[in-house]
């Protein structure tokens, strides 16, 4: 038994703090008791004097494969980023995959996050060894994770109608070599990965990540739906992240992306839509009726200029909402406090009555219990008996708590991660007074720097190709997204994409 004594505990629902001692039994919170009311002879005692104890934050959406590509882009849209994916996440050895995931997990823990939903990508299809490397990294750091292999059976170039046709021959030939495995192979690989899962699902859970609706054939999506149901795992997808995606969805399916996924039977309580920016009231009610979750990533939406999900409307629809950082190529830090702060602040932009603004307590709920539900972990996200002992120790002597007037407001509006002193996950202090007890950050840094030096040489050709493509892809995609009426001219009457010289702009 362990007694965490002397701290103030953030209570669920009210998000006020109360002086309480936390009794931990193994990896679980056994009780919350009045200060110093339990002596606990022989129990381990952890001093939390001057500390605010909050549940570990949950990151609803990230990508381990791009941690080593942190900071490489500035003014990139989502489409420009997808055009660069072959080199930002490619040519990774198993060790590179491990190191990237470990660096990301370590940053998250350092910033008070104890669980993440990681859509981890490998090309041309996921491998058991790659997923295992990522699982090992999270395990070694000591963090919980739901890992969804990010999968597709169409490349970005194949997924956007007309894009291949407008490329010069040499570039078209080059991008046609970027191919995903046929969906039957990918689904078989995912089946093997999930069926042979040896990780403790209380810590490392499997899921499926068909990346973007129109990057997946309908047969593929249906196979993912069936596999997820059969193996009882969740599904996370990027849904309507950019305006272009929403337009392509309408053109391809004659309905919204959400309506398309609904028609295919993908939506359900185990479904988590990441971003969900370009959706309408009908989409929201479809997602809500299905009991689905949304992972809202305001930092990524800002950086990529994707637009911004309307969190108030998502909440009003009754949807479960998690907050995410997205991966390091699109956000570029992994800071769940920033996600809360931005989620709350951006809801105030525009002409909304103050009652429509997202409050600090709503942001905290999304970053804790909302995230827990989206990830499929049942007993994380609050400090309460029966919940896992995933507890972040916040130093109330940090200047942004001086004075401490309202802990919920200050956690969301003032905290930037620097107040995180210690992090306990499953009753184990993974970060103890700012020092990791599980991994050696200096060694990780050295490994990451060596990997990046090697990869920058190995991916030079891929990078050069994506840089040649970038102006063409950028112009084409922004043209397609600019005015909906342009889109009507990209297909002939039978739905066949028009060639570049047939498109009327
Ligand atoms: Zn993403």
Coordinates of C-alpha atoms and ligand atoms in Angstrom, one line a residue:
X1 CA 0.0 0.0 0.0
X2 CA 1.1 3.6 -0.7
X3 CA -0.2 6.8 0.8
X4 CA 0.2 10.0 -1.1
X5 CA -0.2 12.6 1.6
X6 CA -0.4 16.3 2.0
X7 CA -1.6 17.2 -1.5
X8 CA -4.7 18.8 -2.8
X9 CA -6.7 16.5 -5.1
X10 CA -8.6 17.7 -8.2
X11 CA -12.1 16.4 -7.9
X12 CA -14.1 15.0 -10.8
X13 CA -17.0 17.0 -12.1
X14 CA -16.4 20.2 -10.1
X15 CA -12.6 20.4 -10.9
X16 CA -12.1 22.0 -7.6
X17 CA -9.2 20.9 -5.3
X18 CA -9.6 19.4 -1.9
X19 CA -7.0 18.5 0.7
X20 CA -7.0 14.7 0.6
X21 CA -4.7 11.8 1.0
X22 CA -4.7 9.2 -1.8
X23 CA -4.4 5.5 -0.8
X24 CA -3.0 3.4 -3.6
X25 CA -3.1 -0.3 -3.8
X26 CA -0.9 -1.8 -6.5
X27 CA -1.7 0.2 -9.7
X28 CA -5.1 1.4 -8.5
X29 CA -6.5 4.1 -6.2
X30 CA -8.1 2.4 -3.3
X31 CA -9.4 5.4 -1.4
X32 CA -9.4 9.1 -0.8
X33 CA -9.3 10.0 2.8
X34 CA -9.1 13.1 5.0
X35 CA -5.5 14.3 5.5
X36 CA -3.5 12.2 7.9
X37 CA -6.5 10.1 8.8
X38 CA -4.8 6.8 7.8
X39 CA -1.5 6.0 9.4
X40 CA -0.9 2.9 7.3
X41 CA 1.9 1.2 9.2
X42 CA 4.5 -0.1 6.8
X43 CA 2.9 1.7 3.8
X44 CA 5.1 3.6 1.4
X45 CA 4.6 7.3 1.9
X46 CA 4.9 9.8 -0.9
X47 CA 4.9 13.4 0.2
X48 CA 2.7 15.7 -1.9
X49 CA 2.8 18.7 0.3
X50 CA 2.4 21.9 -1.7
X51 CA 1.3 19.8 -4.7
X52 CA -1.9 19.7 -6.7
X53 CA -2.7 16.1 -7.7
X54 CA -4.5 15.9 -11.0
X55 CA -5.4 12.9 -13.2
X56 CA -2.9 12.2 -15.9
X57 CA -3.9 14.0 -19.1
X58 CA -4.9 11.9 -22.1
X59 CA -3.7 12.7 -25.6
X60 CA -6.5 11.7 -28.0
X61 CA -4.4 11.8 -31.2
X62 CA -0.7 11.6 -32.1
X63 CA 1.7 9.9 -34.5
X64 CA 4.9 8.3 -33.3
X65 CA 6.4 8.0 -36.8
X66 CA 6.8 11.7 -37.2
X67 CA 8.5 12.6 -33.9
X68 CA 11.9 12.8 -35.7
X69 CA 10.4 15.2 -38.2
X70 CA 9.6 17.8 -35.6
X71 CA 10.0 21.3 -36.7
X72 CA 10.9 20.6 -40.4
X73 CA 7.9 22.4 -41.8
X74 CA 6.6 26.0 -41.4
X75 CA 4.0 27.1 -43.9
X76 CA 2.6 23.7 -44.9
X77 CA -1.0 22.8 -45.3
X78 CA -2.2 19.3 -44.6
X79 CA -2.0 18.4 -48.2
X80 CA 1.6 19.6 -48.5
X81 CA 2.4 17.6 -45.4
X82 CA 0.8 14.5 -46.9
X83 CA 2.9 15.1 -50.0
X84 CA 6.0 14.9 -47.8
X85 CA 5.0 11.8 -45.8
X86 CA 7.1 9.4 -47.8
X87 CA 10.3 11.0 -46.4
X88 CA 9.2 12.4 -43.1
X89 CA 8.1 8.9 -41.9
X90 CA 9.9 6.6 -44.3
X91 CA 13.1 4.5 -44.3
X92 CA 12.9 4.0 -40.6
X93 CA 14.6 1.0 -39.0
X94 CA 13.0 -0.7 -36.1
X95 CA 15.3 1.1 -33.8
X96 CA 14.3 4.4 -35.4
X97 CA 10.6 3.6 -34.8
X98 CA 11.4 2.8 -31.2
X99 CA 13.4 5.9 -30.6
X100 CA 10.7 8.2 -32.3
X101 CA 8.0 6.7 -30.1
X102 CA 10.1 6.9 -27.0
X103 CA 11.0 10.5 -27.5
X104 CA 7.3 11.4 -28.1
X105 CA 6.2 9.4 -25.1
X106 CA 8.9 11.0 -22.9
X107 CA 7.8 14.5 -24.0
X108 CA 4.2 13.6 -23.2
X109 CA 5.0 12.3 -19.7
X110 CA 7.3 15.3 -19.0
X111 CA 4.2 17.4 -19.8
X112 CA 1.8 15.5 -17.6
X113 CA 0.3 13.2 -20.1
X114 CA -0.2 9.5 -19.1
X115 CA -2.0 7.9 -22.1
X116 CA -2.2 8.5 -25.8
X117 CA -4.0 7.3 -28.9
X118 CA -1.2 6.8 -31.4
X119 CA -1.9 6.3 -35.1
X120 CA 1.4 4.9 -36.1
X121 CA 2.2 4.5 -39.8
X122 CA 4.5 2.1 -41.7
X123 CA 4.7 1.8 -45.4
X124 CA 3.5 0.0 -47.5
X125 CA 1.8 -1.9 -44.7
X126 CA 2.0 -2.3 -40.9
X127 CA 4.4 -4.9 -39.4
X128 CA 4.2 -6.8 -36.1
X129 CA 7.8 -5.8 -35.5
X130 CA 7.1 -2.1 -36.0
X131 CA 4.0 -2.0 -33.8
X132 CA 6.0 -4.0 -31.2
X133 CA 8.8 -1.4 -31.3
X134 CA 6.3 1.4 -30.6
X135 CA 4.6 -0.6 -27.9
X136 CA 8.0 -1.3 -26.3
X137 CA 8.8 2.4 -26.4
X138 CA 5.6 3.4 -24.6
X139 CA 6.1 0.5 -22.1
X140 CA 9.7 1.5 -21.4
X141 CA 8.8 5.1 -20.8
X142 CA 6.0 3.8 -18.6
X143 CA 3.0 5.3 -20.4
X144 CA -0.4 3.9 -21.5
X145 CA -1.2 3.9 -25.2
X146 CA -3.7 2.8 -27.7
X147 CA -1.8 2.0 -30.9
X148 CA -3.7 2.1 -34.2
X149 CA -1.7 1.0 -37.2
X150 CA -2.3 3.8 -39.7
X151 CA -3.3 2.1 -42.9
X152 CA -4.6 2.9 -46.4
X153 CA -4.9 1.3 -49.8
X154 CA -4.6 4.5 -51.9
X155 CA -1.8 6.9 -51.8
X156 CA -2.5 10.6 -51.3
X157 CA -1.9 11.1 -55.1
X158 CA -4.4 8.4 -55.9
X159 CA -6.9 9.7 -53.4
X160 CA -7.3 13.2 -54.7
X161 CA -9.2 13.1 -58.0
X162 CA -7.4 14.7 -60.9
X163 CA -4.1 15.2 -59.0
X164 CA -2.2 12.5 -60.9
X165 CA -3.5 13.7 -64.2
X166 CA -2.2 17.2 -63.7
X167 CA 1.4 16.2 -62.9
X168 CA 4.1 16.1 -65.5
X169 CA 4.9 12.6 -66.7
X170 CA 8.1 12.2 -64.8
X171 CA 6.6 13.3 -61.5
X172 CA 3.5 11.2 -62.1
X173 CA 5.7 8.1 -62.8
X174 CA 7.6 8.8 -59.6
X175 CA 4.5 9.2 -57.3
X176 CA 2.9 6.1 -58.8
X177 CA 5.8 4.1 -57.3
X178 CA 4.5 5.2 -53.8
X179 CA 2.0 2.4 -53.4
X180 CA 0.3 0.9 -50.4
X181 CA -0.2 -2.9 -50.2
X182 CA -3.5 -4.3 -51.4
X183 CA -6.0 -4.0 -48.6
X184 CA -6.3 -7.8 -48.2
X185 CA -2.7 -7.9 -47.2
X186 CA -3.0 -5.0 -44.8
X187 CA -6.1 -6.4 -43.1
X188 CA -4.4 -9.7 -42.8
X189 CA -1.3 -8.0 -41.2
X190 CA -3.6 -6.1 -38.8
X191 CA -5.4 -9.4 -37.9
X192 CA -2.1 -11.1 -37.1
X193 CA -0.9 -8.1 -35.0
X194 CA -4.0 -7.9 -32.9
X195 CA -4.5 -11.6 -32.5
X196 CA -0.9 -12.1 -31.4
X197 CA -1.1 -9.1 -29.0
X198 CA 0.9 -10.0 -25.9
X199 CA 0.9 -6.6 -24.2
X200 CA -1.2 -6.1 -21.1
X201 CA -4.3 -4.3 -22.5
X202 CA -4.5 -2.2 -19.3
X203 CA -1.4 -0.5 -20.6
X204 CA -1.0 -1.0 -24.3
X205 CA -4.1 -1.5 -26.4
X206 CA -4.5 -2.3 -30.1
X207 CA -6.8 -0.5 -32.5
X208 CA -7.1 0.1 -36.2
X209 CA -6.4 3.3 -38.0
X210 CA -7.7 3.5 -41.6
X211 CA -6.2 6.9 -42.1
X212 CA -8.6 9.0 -44.2
X213 CA -11.9 7.8 -45.7
X214 CA -11.0 8.4 -49.4
X215 CA -7.5 7.0 -48.9
X216 CA -9.3 3.7 -48.3
X217 CA -11.4 1.8 -50.8
X218 CA -14.9 0.9 -49.5
X219 CA -14.0 -2.8 -49.4
X220 CA -11.0 -1.9 -47.2
X221 CA -13.1 0.2 -44.8
X222 CA -15.7 -2.6 -44.5
X223 CA -13.0 -5.1 -43.8
X224 CA -11.6 -2.8 -41.1
X225 CA -15.1 -2.5 -39.6
X226 CA -15.5 -6.3 -39.5
X227 CA -12.1 -6.9 -38.1
X228 CA -12.6 -4.3 -35.4
X229 CA -15.9 -5.9 -34.4
X230 CA -14.5 -9.4 -34.5
X231 CA -11.4 -8.5 -32.4
X232 CA -13.2 -6.0 -30.2
X233 CA -10.9 -3.1 -30.9
X234 CA -11.4 0.6 -31.6
X235 CA -11.0 2.5 -34.9
X236 CA -9.6 6.0 -35.3
X237 CA -9.7 7.9 -38.6
X238 CA -8.9 11.4 -39.7
X239 CA -12.3 12.7 -40.8
X240 CA -12.9 15.9 -42.7
X241 CA -9.6 17.5 -41.5
X242 CA -9.3 19.9 -44.4
X243 CA -11.9 21.6 -46.6
X244 CA -10.3 19.7 -49.6
X245 CA -11.1 16.4 -47.9
X246 CA -14.8 17.4 -47.4
X247 CA -15.1 18.5 -51.0
X248 CA -13.4 15.3 -52.3
X249 CA -15.8 13.3 -50.1
X250 CA -18.8 15.0 -51.6
X251 CA -17.5 14.4 -55.1
X252 CA -16.5 10.8 -54.6
X253 CA -19.4 9.6 -52.6
X254 CA -22.2 12.2 -53.3
X255 CA -22.5 12.7 -49.6
X256 CA -20.4 13.8 -46.7
X257 CA -17.5 11.7 -45.4
X258 CA -19.3 11.1 -42.2
X259 CA -22.5 10.0 -44.1
X260 CA -20.3 7.7 -46.2
X261 CA -18.7 6.1 -43.1
X262 CA -22.1 5.8 -41.5
X263 CA -23.5 4.1 -44.7
X264 CA -20.6 1.6 -44.5
X265 CA -21.3 0.9 -40.8
X266 CA -18.0 2.2 -39.5
X267 CA -19.5 4.5 -36.8
X268 CA -20.1 3.2 -33.3
X269 CA -19.0 3.7 -29.7
X270 CA -15.5 2.4 -30.6
X271 CA -15.1 4.9 -33.4
X272 CA -13.0 8.0 -32.9
X273 CA -12.9 10.7 -35.6
X274 CA -9.9 12.8 -35.4
X275 CA -10.2 16.6 -36.3
X276 CA -13.8 16.5 -37.7
X277 CA -13.5 20.2 -38.7
X278 CA -15.5 20.3 -42.0
X279 CA -18.7 18.5 -40.7
X280 CA -22.2 19.8 -40.5
X281 CA -25.2 19.3 -38.2
X282 CA -26.2 16.0 -39.9
X283 CA -22.7 14.7 -39.5
X284 CA -22.6 15.6 -35.8
X285 CA -25.9 13.9 -35.1
X286 CA -24.8 10.8 -37.0
X287 CA -21.6 10.6 -34.9
X288 CA -23.5 11.4 -31.7
X289 CA -26.2 8.8 -32.4
X290 CA -23.5 6.2 -32.9
X291 CA -21.9 7.1 -29.6
X292 CA -18.6 8.0 -31.3
X293 CA -15.8 10.2 -30.0
X294 CA -14.0 13.1 -31.5
X295 CA -10.3 13.9 -31.0
X296 CA -10.0 17.7 -31.3
X297 CA -6.5 19.0 -32.2
X298 CA -6.6 22.8 -32.1
X299 CA -2.8 23.2 -32.3
X300 CA -2.5 21.1 -35.4
X301 CA -5.6 22.8 -36.9
X302 CA -4.0 26.2 -36.4
X303 CA -0.6 25.3 -37.7
X304 CA -1.8 23.5 -40.9
X305 CA -4.4 26.2 -41.4
X306 CA -7.0 23.4 -41.7
X307 CA -9.9 25.3 -40.2
X308 CA -11.1 24.7 -36.7
X309 CA -13.5 22.2 -35.3
X310 CA -16.4 23.8 -33.5
X311 CA -16.0 22.3 -30.1
X312 CA -19.1 23.9 -28.6
X313 CA -21.3 22.3 -31.3
X314 CA -19.6 19.0 -30.8
X315 CA -20.3 19.1 -27.1
X316 CA -23.9 20.3 -27.7
X317 CA -24.4 17.3 -29.9
X318 CA -23.7 15.0 -27.0
X319 CA -20.4 13.7 -28.5
X320 CA -17.6 12.5 -26.4
X321 CA -14.7 14.8 -27.1
X322 CA -11.0 14.1 -26.4
X323 CA -8.2 16.6 -27.0
X324 CA -5.1 15.8 -29.0
X325 CA -1.8 17.3 -29.9
X326 CA -1.5 15.5 -33.3
X327 CA 2.0 14.4 -34.4
X328 CA 5.2 16.4 -34.3
X329 CA 5.1 17.2 -38.0
X330 CA 1.9 19.2 -37.6
X331 CA 1.8 20.8 -34.2
X332 CA 5.0 20.4 -33.4
X333 CA 5.1 20.0 -29.7
X334 CA 3.3 17.4 -27.6
X335 CA 1.8 19.5 -24.9
X336 CA -1.7 18.5 -23.7
X337 CA -1.9 21.7 -21.6
X338 CA -1.5 23.7 -24.7
X339 CA -4.3 21.7 -26.3
X340 CA -6.6 22.6 -23.5
X341 CA -5.7 26.2 -23.5
X342 CA -6.1 26.5 -27.3
X343 CA -9.4 24.5 -27.3
X344 CA -10.8 26.9 -24.7
X345 CA -9.4 30.1 -26.3
X346 CA -10.3 29.5 -29.9
X347 CA -13.9 28.9 -28.9
X348 CA -14.0 32.6 -28.0
X349 CA -12.9 33.8 -31.4
X350 CA -15.8 35.2 -33.4
X351 CA -19.1 36.6 -32.5
X352 CA -20.2 34.0 -29.9
X353 CA -22.1 34.8 -26.8
X354 CA -20.0 34.2 -23.7
X355 CA -22.2 31.2 -22.8
X356 CA -21.0 29.4 -25.9
X357 CA -17.3 29.7 -25.0
X358 CA -15.6 26.5 -23.9
X359 CA -14.9 26.7 -20.2
X360 CA -11.7 25.6 -18.4
X361 CA -13.7 22.8 -16.8
X362 CA -15.0 21.5 -20.1
X363 CA -11.5 21.5 -21.5
X364 CA -10.2 19.6 -18.5
X365 CA -13.0 17.1 -18.9
X366 CA -12.1 16.5 -22.5
X367 CA -8.4 16.2 -21.7
X368 CA -9.1 13.6 -19.0
X369 CA -12.3 11.6 -19.0
X370 CA -13.2 12.4 -22.6
X371 CA -9.8 11.1 -23.7
X372 CA -10.0 8.0 -21.5
X373 CA -13.2 7.0 -23.2
X374 CA -11.9 7.7 -26.7
X375 CA -8.8 5.5 -26.0
X376 CA -10.9 2.7 -24.7
X377 CA -9.4 2.7 -21.2
X378 CA -12.2 2.4 -18.7
X379 CA -10.5 3.3 -15.4
X380 CA -8.3 6.3 -16.1
X381 CA -9.1 10.0 -16.3
X382 CA -10.1 10.8 -12.7
X383 CA -8.6 10.5 -9.2
X384 CA -11.2 8.3 -7.6
X385 CA -11.4 4.9 -5.9
X386 CA -11.2 2.1 -8.4
X387 CA -9.4 4.2 -11.0
X388 CA -5.8 3.6 -12.0
X389 CA -3.2 5.6 -10.0
X390 CA -2.3 7.8 -13.0
X391 CA -1.6 11.0 -11.1
X392 CA 0.3 14.2 -12.0
X393 CA 1.9 16.2 -9.2
X394 CA 1.7 19.9 -10.1
X395 CA 4.0 22.2 -8.1
X396 CA 1.8 24.9 -6.6
X397 CA 5.0 26.9 -5.9
X398 CA 5.5 27.4 -9.7
X399 CA 5.0 31.1 -10.4
X400 CA 1.9 30.6 -12.5
X401 CA 0.1 29.3 -9.4
X402 CA 1.1 32.4 -7.4
X403 CA -1.5 33.2 -6.2
X404 CA -3.6 30.1 -6.7
X405 CA -7.2 31.5 -7.1
X406 CA -8.9 28.7 -9.1
X407 CA -7.0 25.5 -10.0
X408 CA -9.2 24.6 -13.0
X409 CA -8.7 28.0 -14.6
X410 CA -5.0 28.0 -13.8
X411 CA -4.4 24.5 -15.1
X412 CA -6.0 25.5 -18.4
X413 CA -5.0 29.1 -18.8
X414 CA -1.6 29.3 -17.0
X415 CA -0.1 25.8 -17.1
X416 CA 2.4 25.1 -19.9
X417 CA 3.8 21.9 -18.5
X418 CA 6.6 23.5 -16.5
X419 CA 4.5 23.0 -13.3
X420 CA 4.6 19.3 -13.7
X421 CA 7.0 18.0 -11.0
X422 CA 6.3 14.2 -10.9
X423 CA 4.1 11.8 -12.8
X424 CA 2.8 8.5 -11.5
X425 CA 1.4 6.0 -13.9
X426 CA -0.2 2.8 -12.5
X427 CA 1.2 3.6 -9.0
X428 CA 4.8 4.0 -10.3
X429 CA 6.6 7.3 -10.3
X430 CA 7.7 7.4 -13.9
X431 CA 8.9 11.0 -13.5
X432 CA 10.1 11.9 -10.0
X433 CA 10.9 15.5 -9.3
X434 CA 11.6 16.2 -12.9
X435 CA 13.8 13.1 -13.5
X436 CA 12.7 10.0 -15.4
X437 CA 13.0 6.8 -13.4
X438 CA 12.4 4.7 -16.5
X439 CA 14.5 5.9 -19.4
X440 CA 17.7 7.9 -20.0
X441 CA 16.7 11.0 -21.9
X442 CA 20.3 11.8 -22.8
X443 CA 20.7 8.4 -24.4
X444 CA 17.5 8.8 -26.3
X445 CA 18.6 12.2 -27.6
X446 CA 21.8 10.8 -28.9
X447 CA 19.9 7.9 -30.6
X448 CA 17.5 10.4 -32.1
X449 CA 20.3 12.7 -33.4
X450 CA 22.1 9.8 -35.0
X451 CA 18.9 8.5 -36.6
X452 CA 18.1 11.9 -38.1
X453 CA 21.7 12.4 -39.5
X454 CA 21.4 9.0 -41.2
X455 CA 17.8 9.5 -42.3
X456 CA 18.4 12.9 -43.8
X457 CA 20.9 11.3 -46.2
X458 CA 18.7 8.3 -46.9
X459 CA 15.6 10.3 -47.6
X460 CA 17.3 13.0 -49.7
X461 CA 15.8 11.7 -52.9
X462 CA 12.3 11.4 -51.4
X463 CA 12.6 14.9 -50.0
X464 CA 13.7 16.3 -53.3
X465 CA 10.8 14.7 -55.0
X466 CA 8.3 16.1 -52.5
X467 CA 9.8 19.5 -52.9
X468 CA 9.4 19.4 -56.6
X469 CA 5.8 18.3 -56.2
X470 CA 5.0 20.8 -53.5
X471 CA 4.1 23.9 -55.6
X472 CA 2.0 21.8 -58.0
X473 CA 0.2 19.9 -55.2
X474 CA -0.3 23.1 -53.2
X475 CA -1.8 25.0 -56.2
X476 CA -4.0 22.1 -57.3
X477 CA -5.3 21.4 -53.8
X478 CA -6.0 24.9 -52.9
X479 CA -7.7 25.5 -56.2
X480 CA -9.9 22.5 -55.6
X481 CA -10.7 23.6 -52.1
X482 CA -11.1 27.3 -52.9
X483 CA -14.5 27.3 -54.6
X484 CA -16.9 24.4 -54.4
X485 CA -18.2 25.0 -57.9
X486 CA -14.8 24.2 -59.4
X487 CA -15.2 20.8 -58.1
X488 CA -18.1 20.0 -60.3
X489 CA -15.8 20.3 -63.3
X490 CA -13.4 17.7 -62.2
X491 CA -15.6 14.7 -63.1
X492 CA -17.5 13.9 -66.2
X493 CA -21.1 12.8 -66.1
X494 CA -20.2 9.2 -65.4
X495 CA -18.0 10.2 -62.4
X496 CA -14.7 9.6 -64.2
X497 CA -12.1 12.1 -63.2
X498 CA -11.3 14.6 -66.0
X499 CA -7.8 14.9 -67.4
X500 CA -5.9 18.0 -66.5
X501 CA -6.6 19.7 -69.9
X502 CA -10.3 19.1 -69.6
X503 CA -10.7 20.8 -66.2
X504 CA -12.2 24.3 -66.5
X505 CA -11.0 26.6 -63.7
Ligands
LIG1 ZN1 -3.2 12.9 -37.4

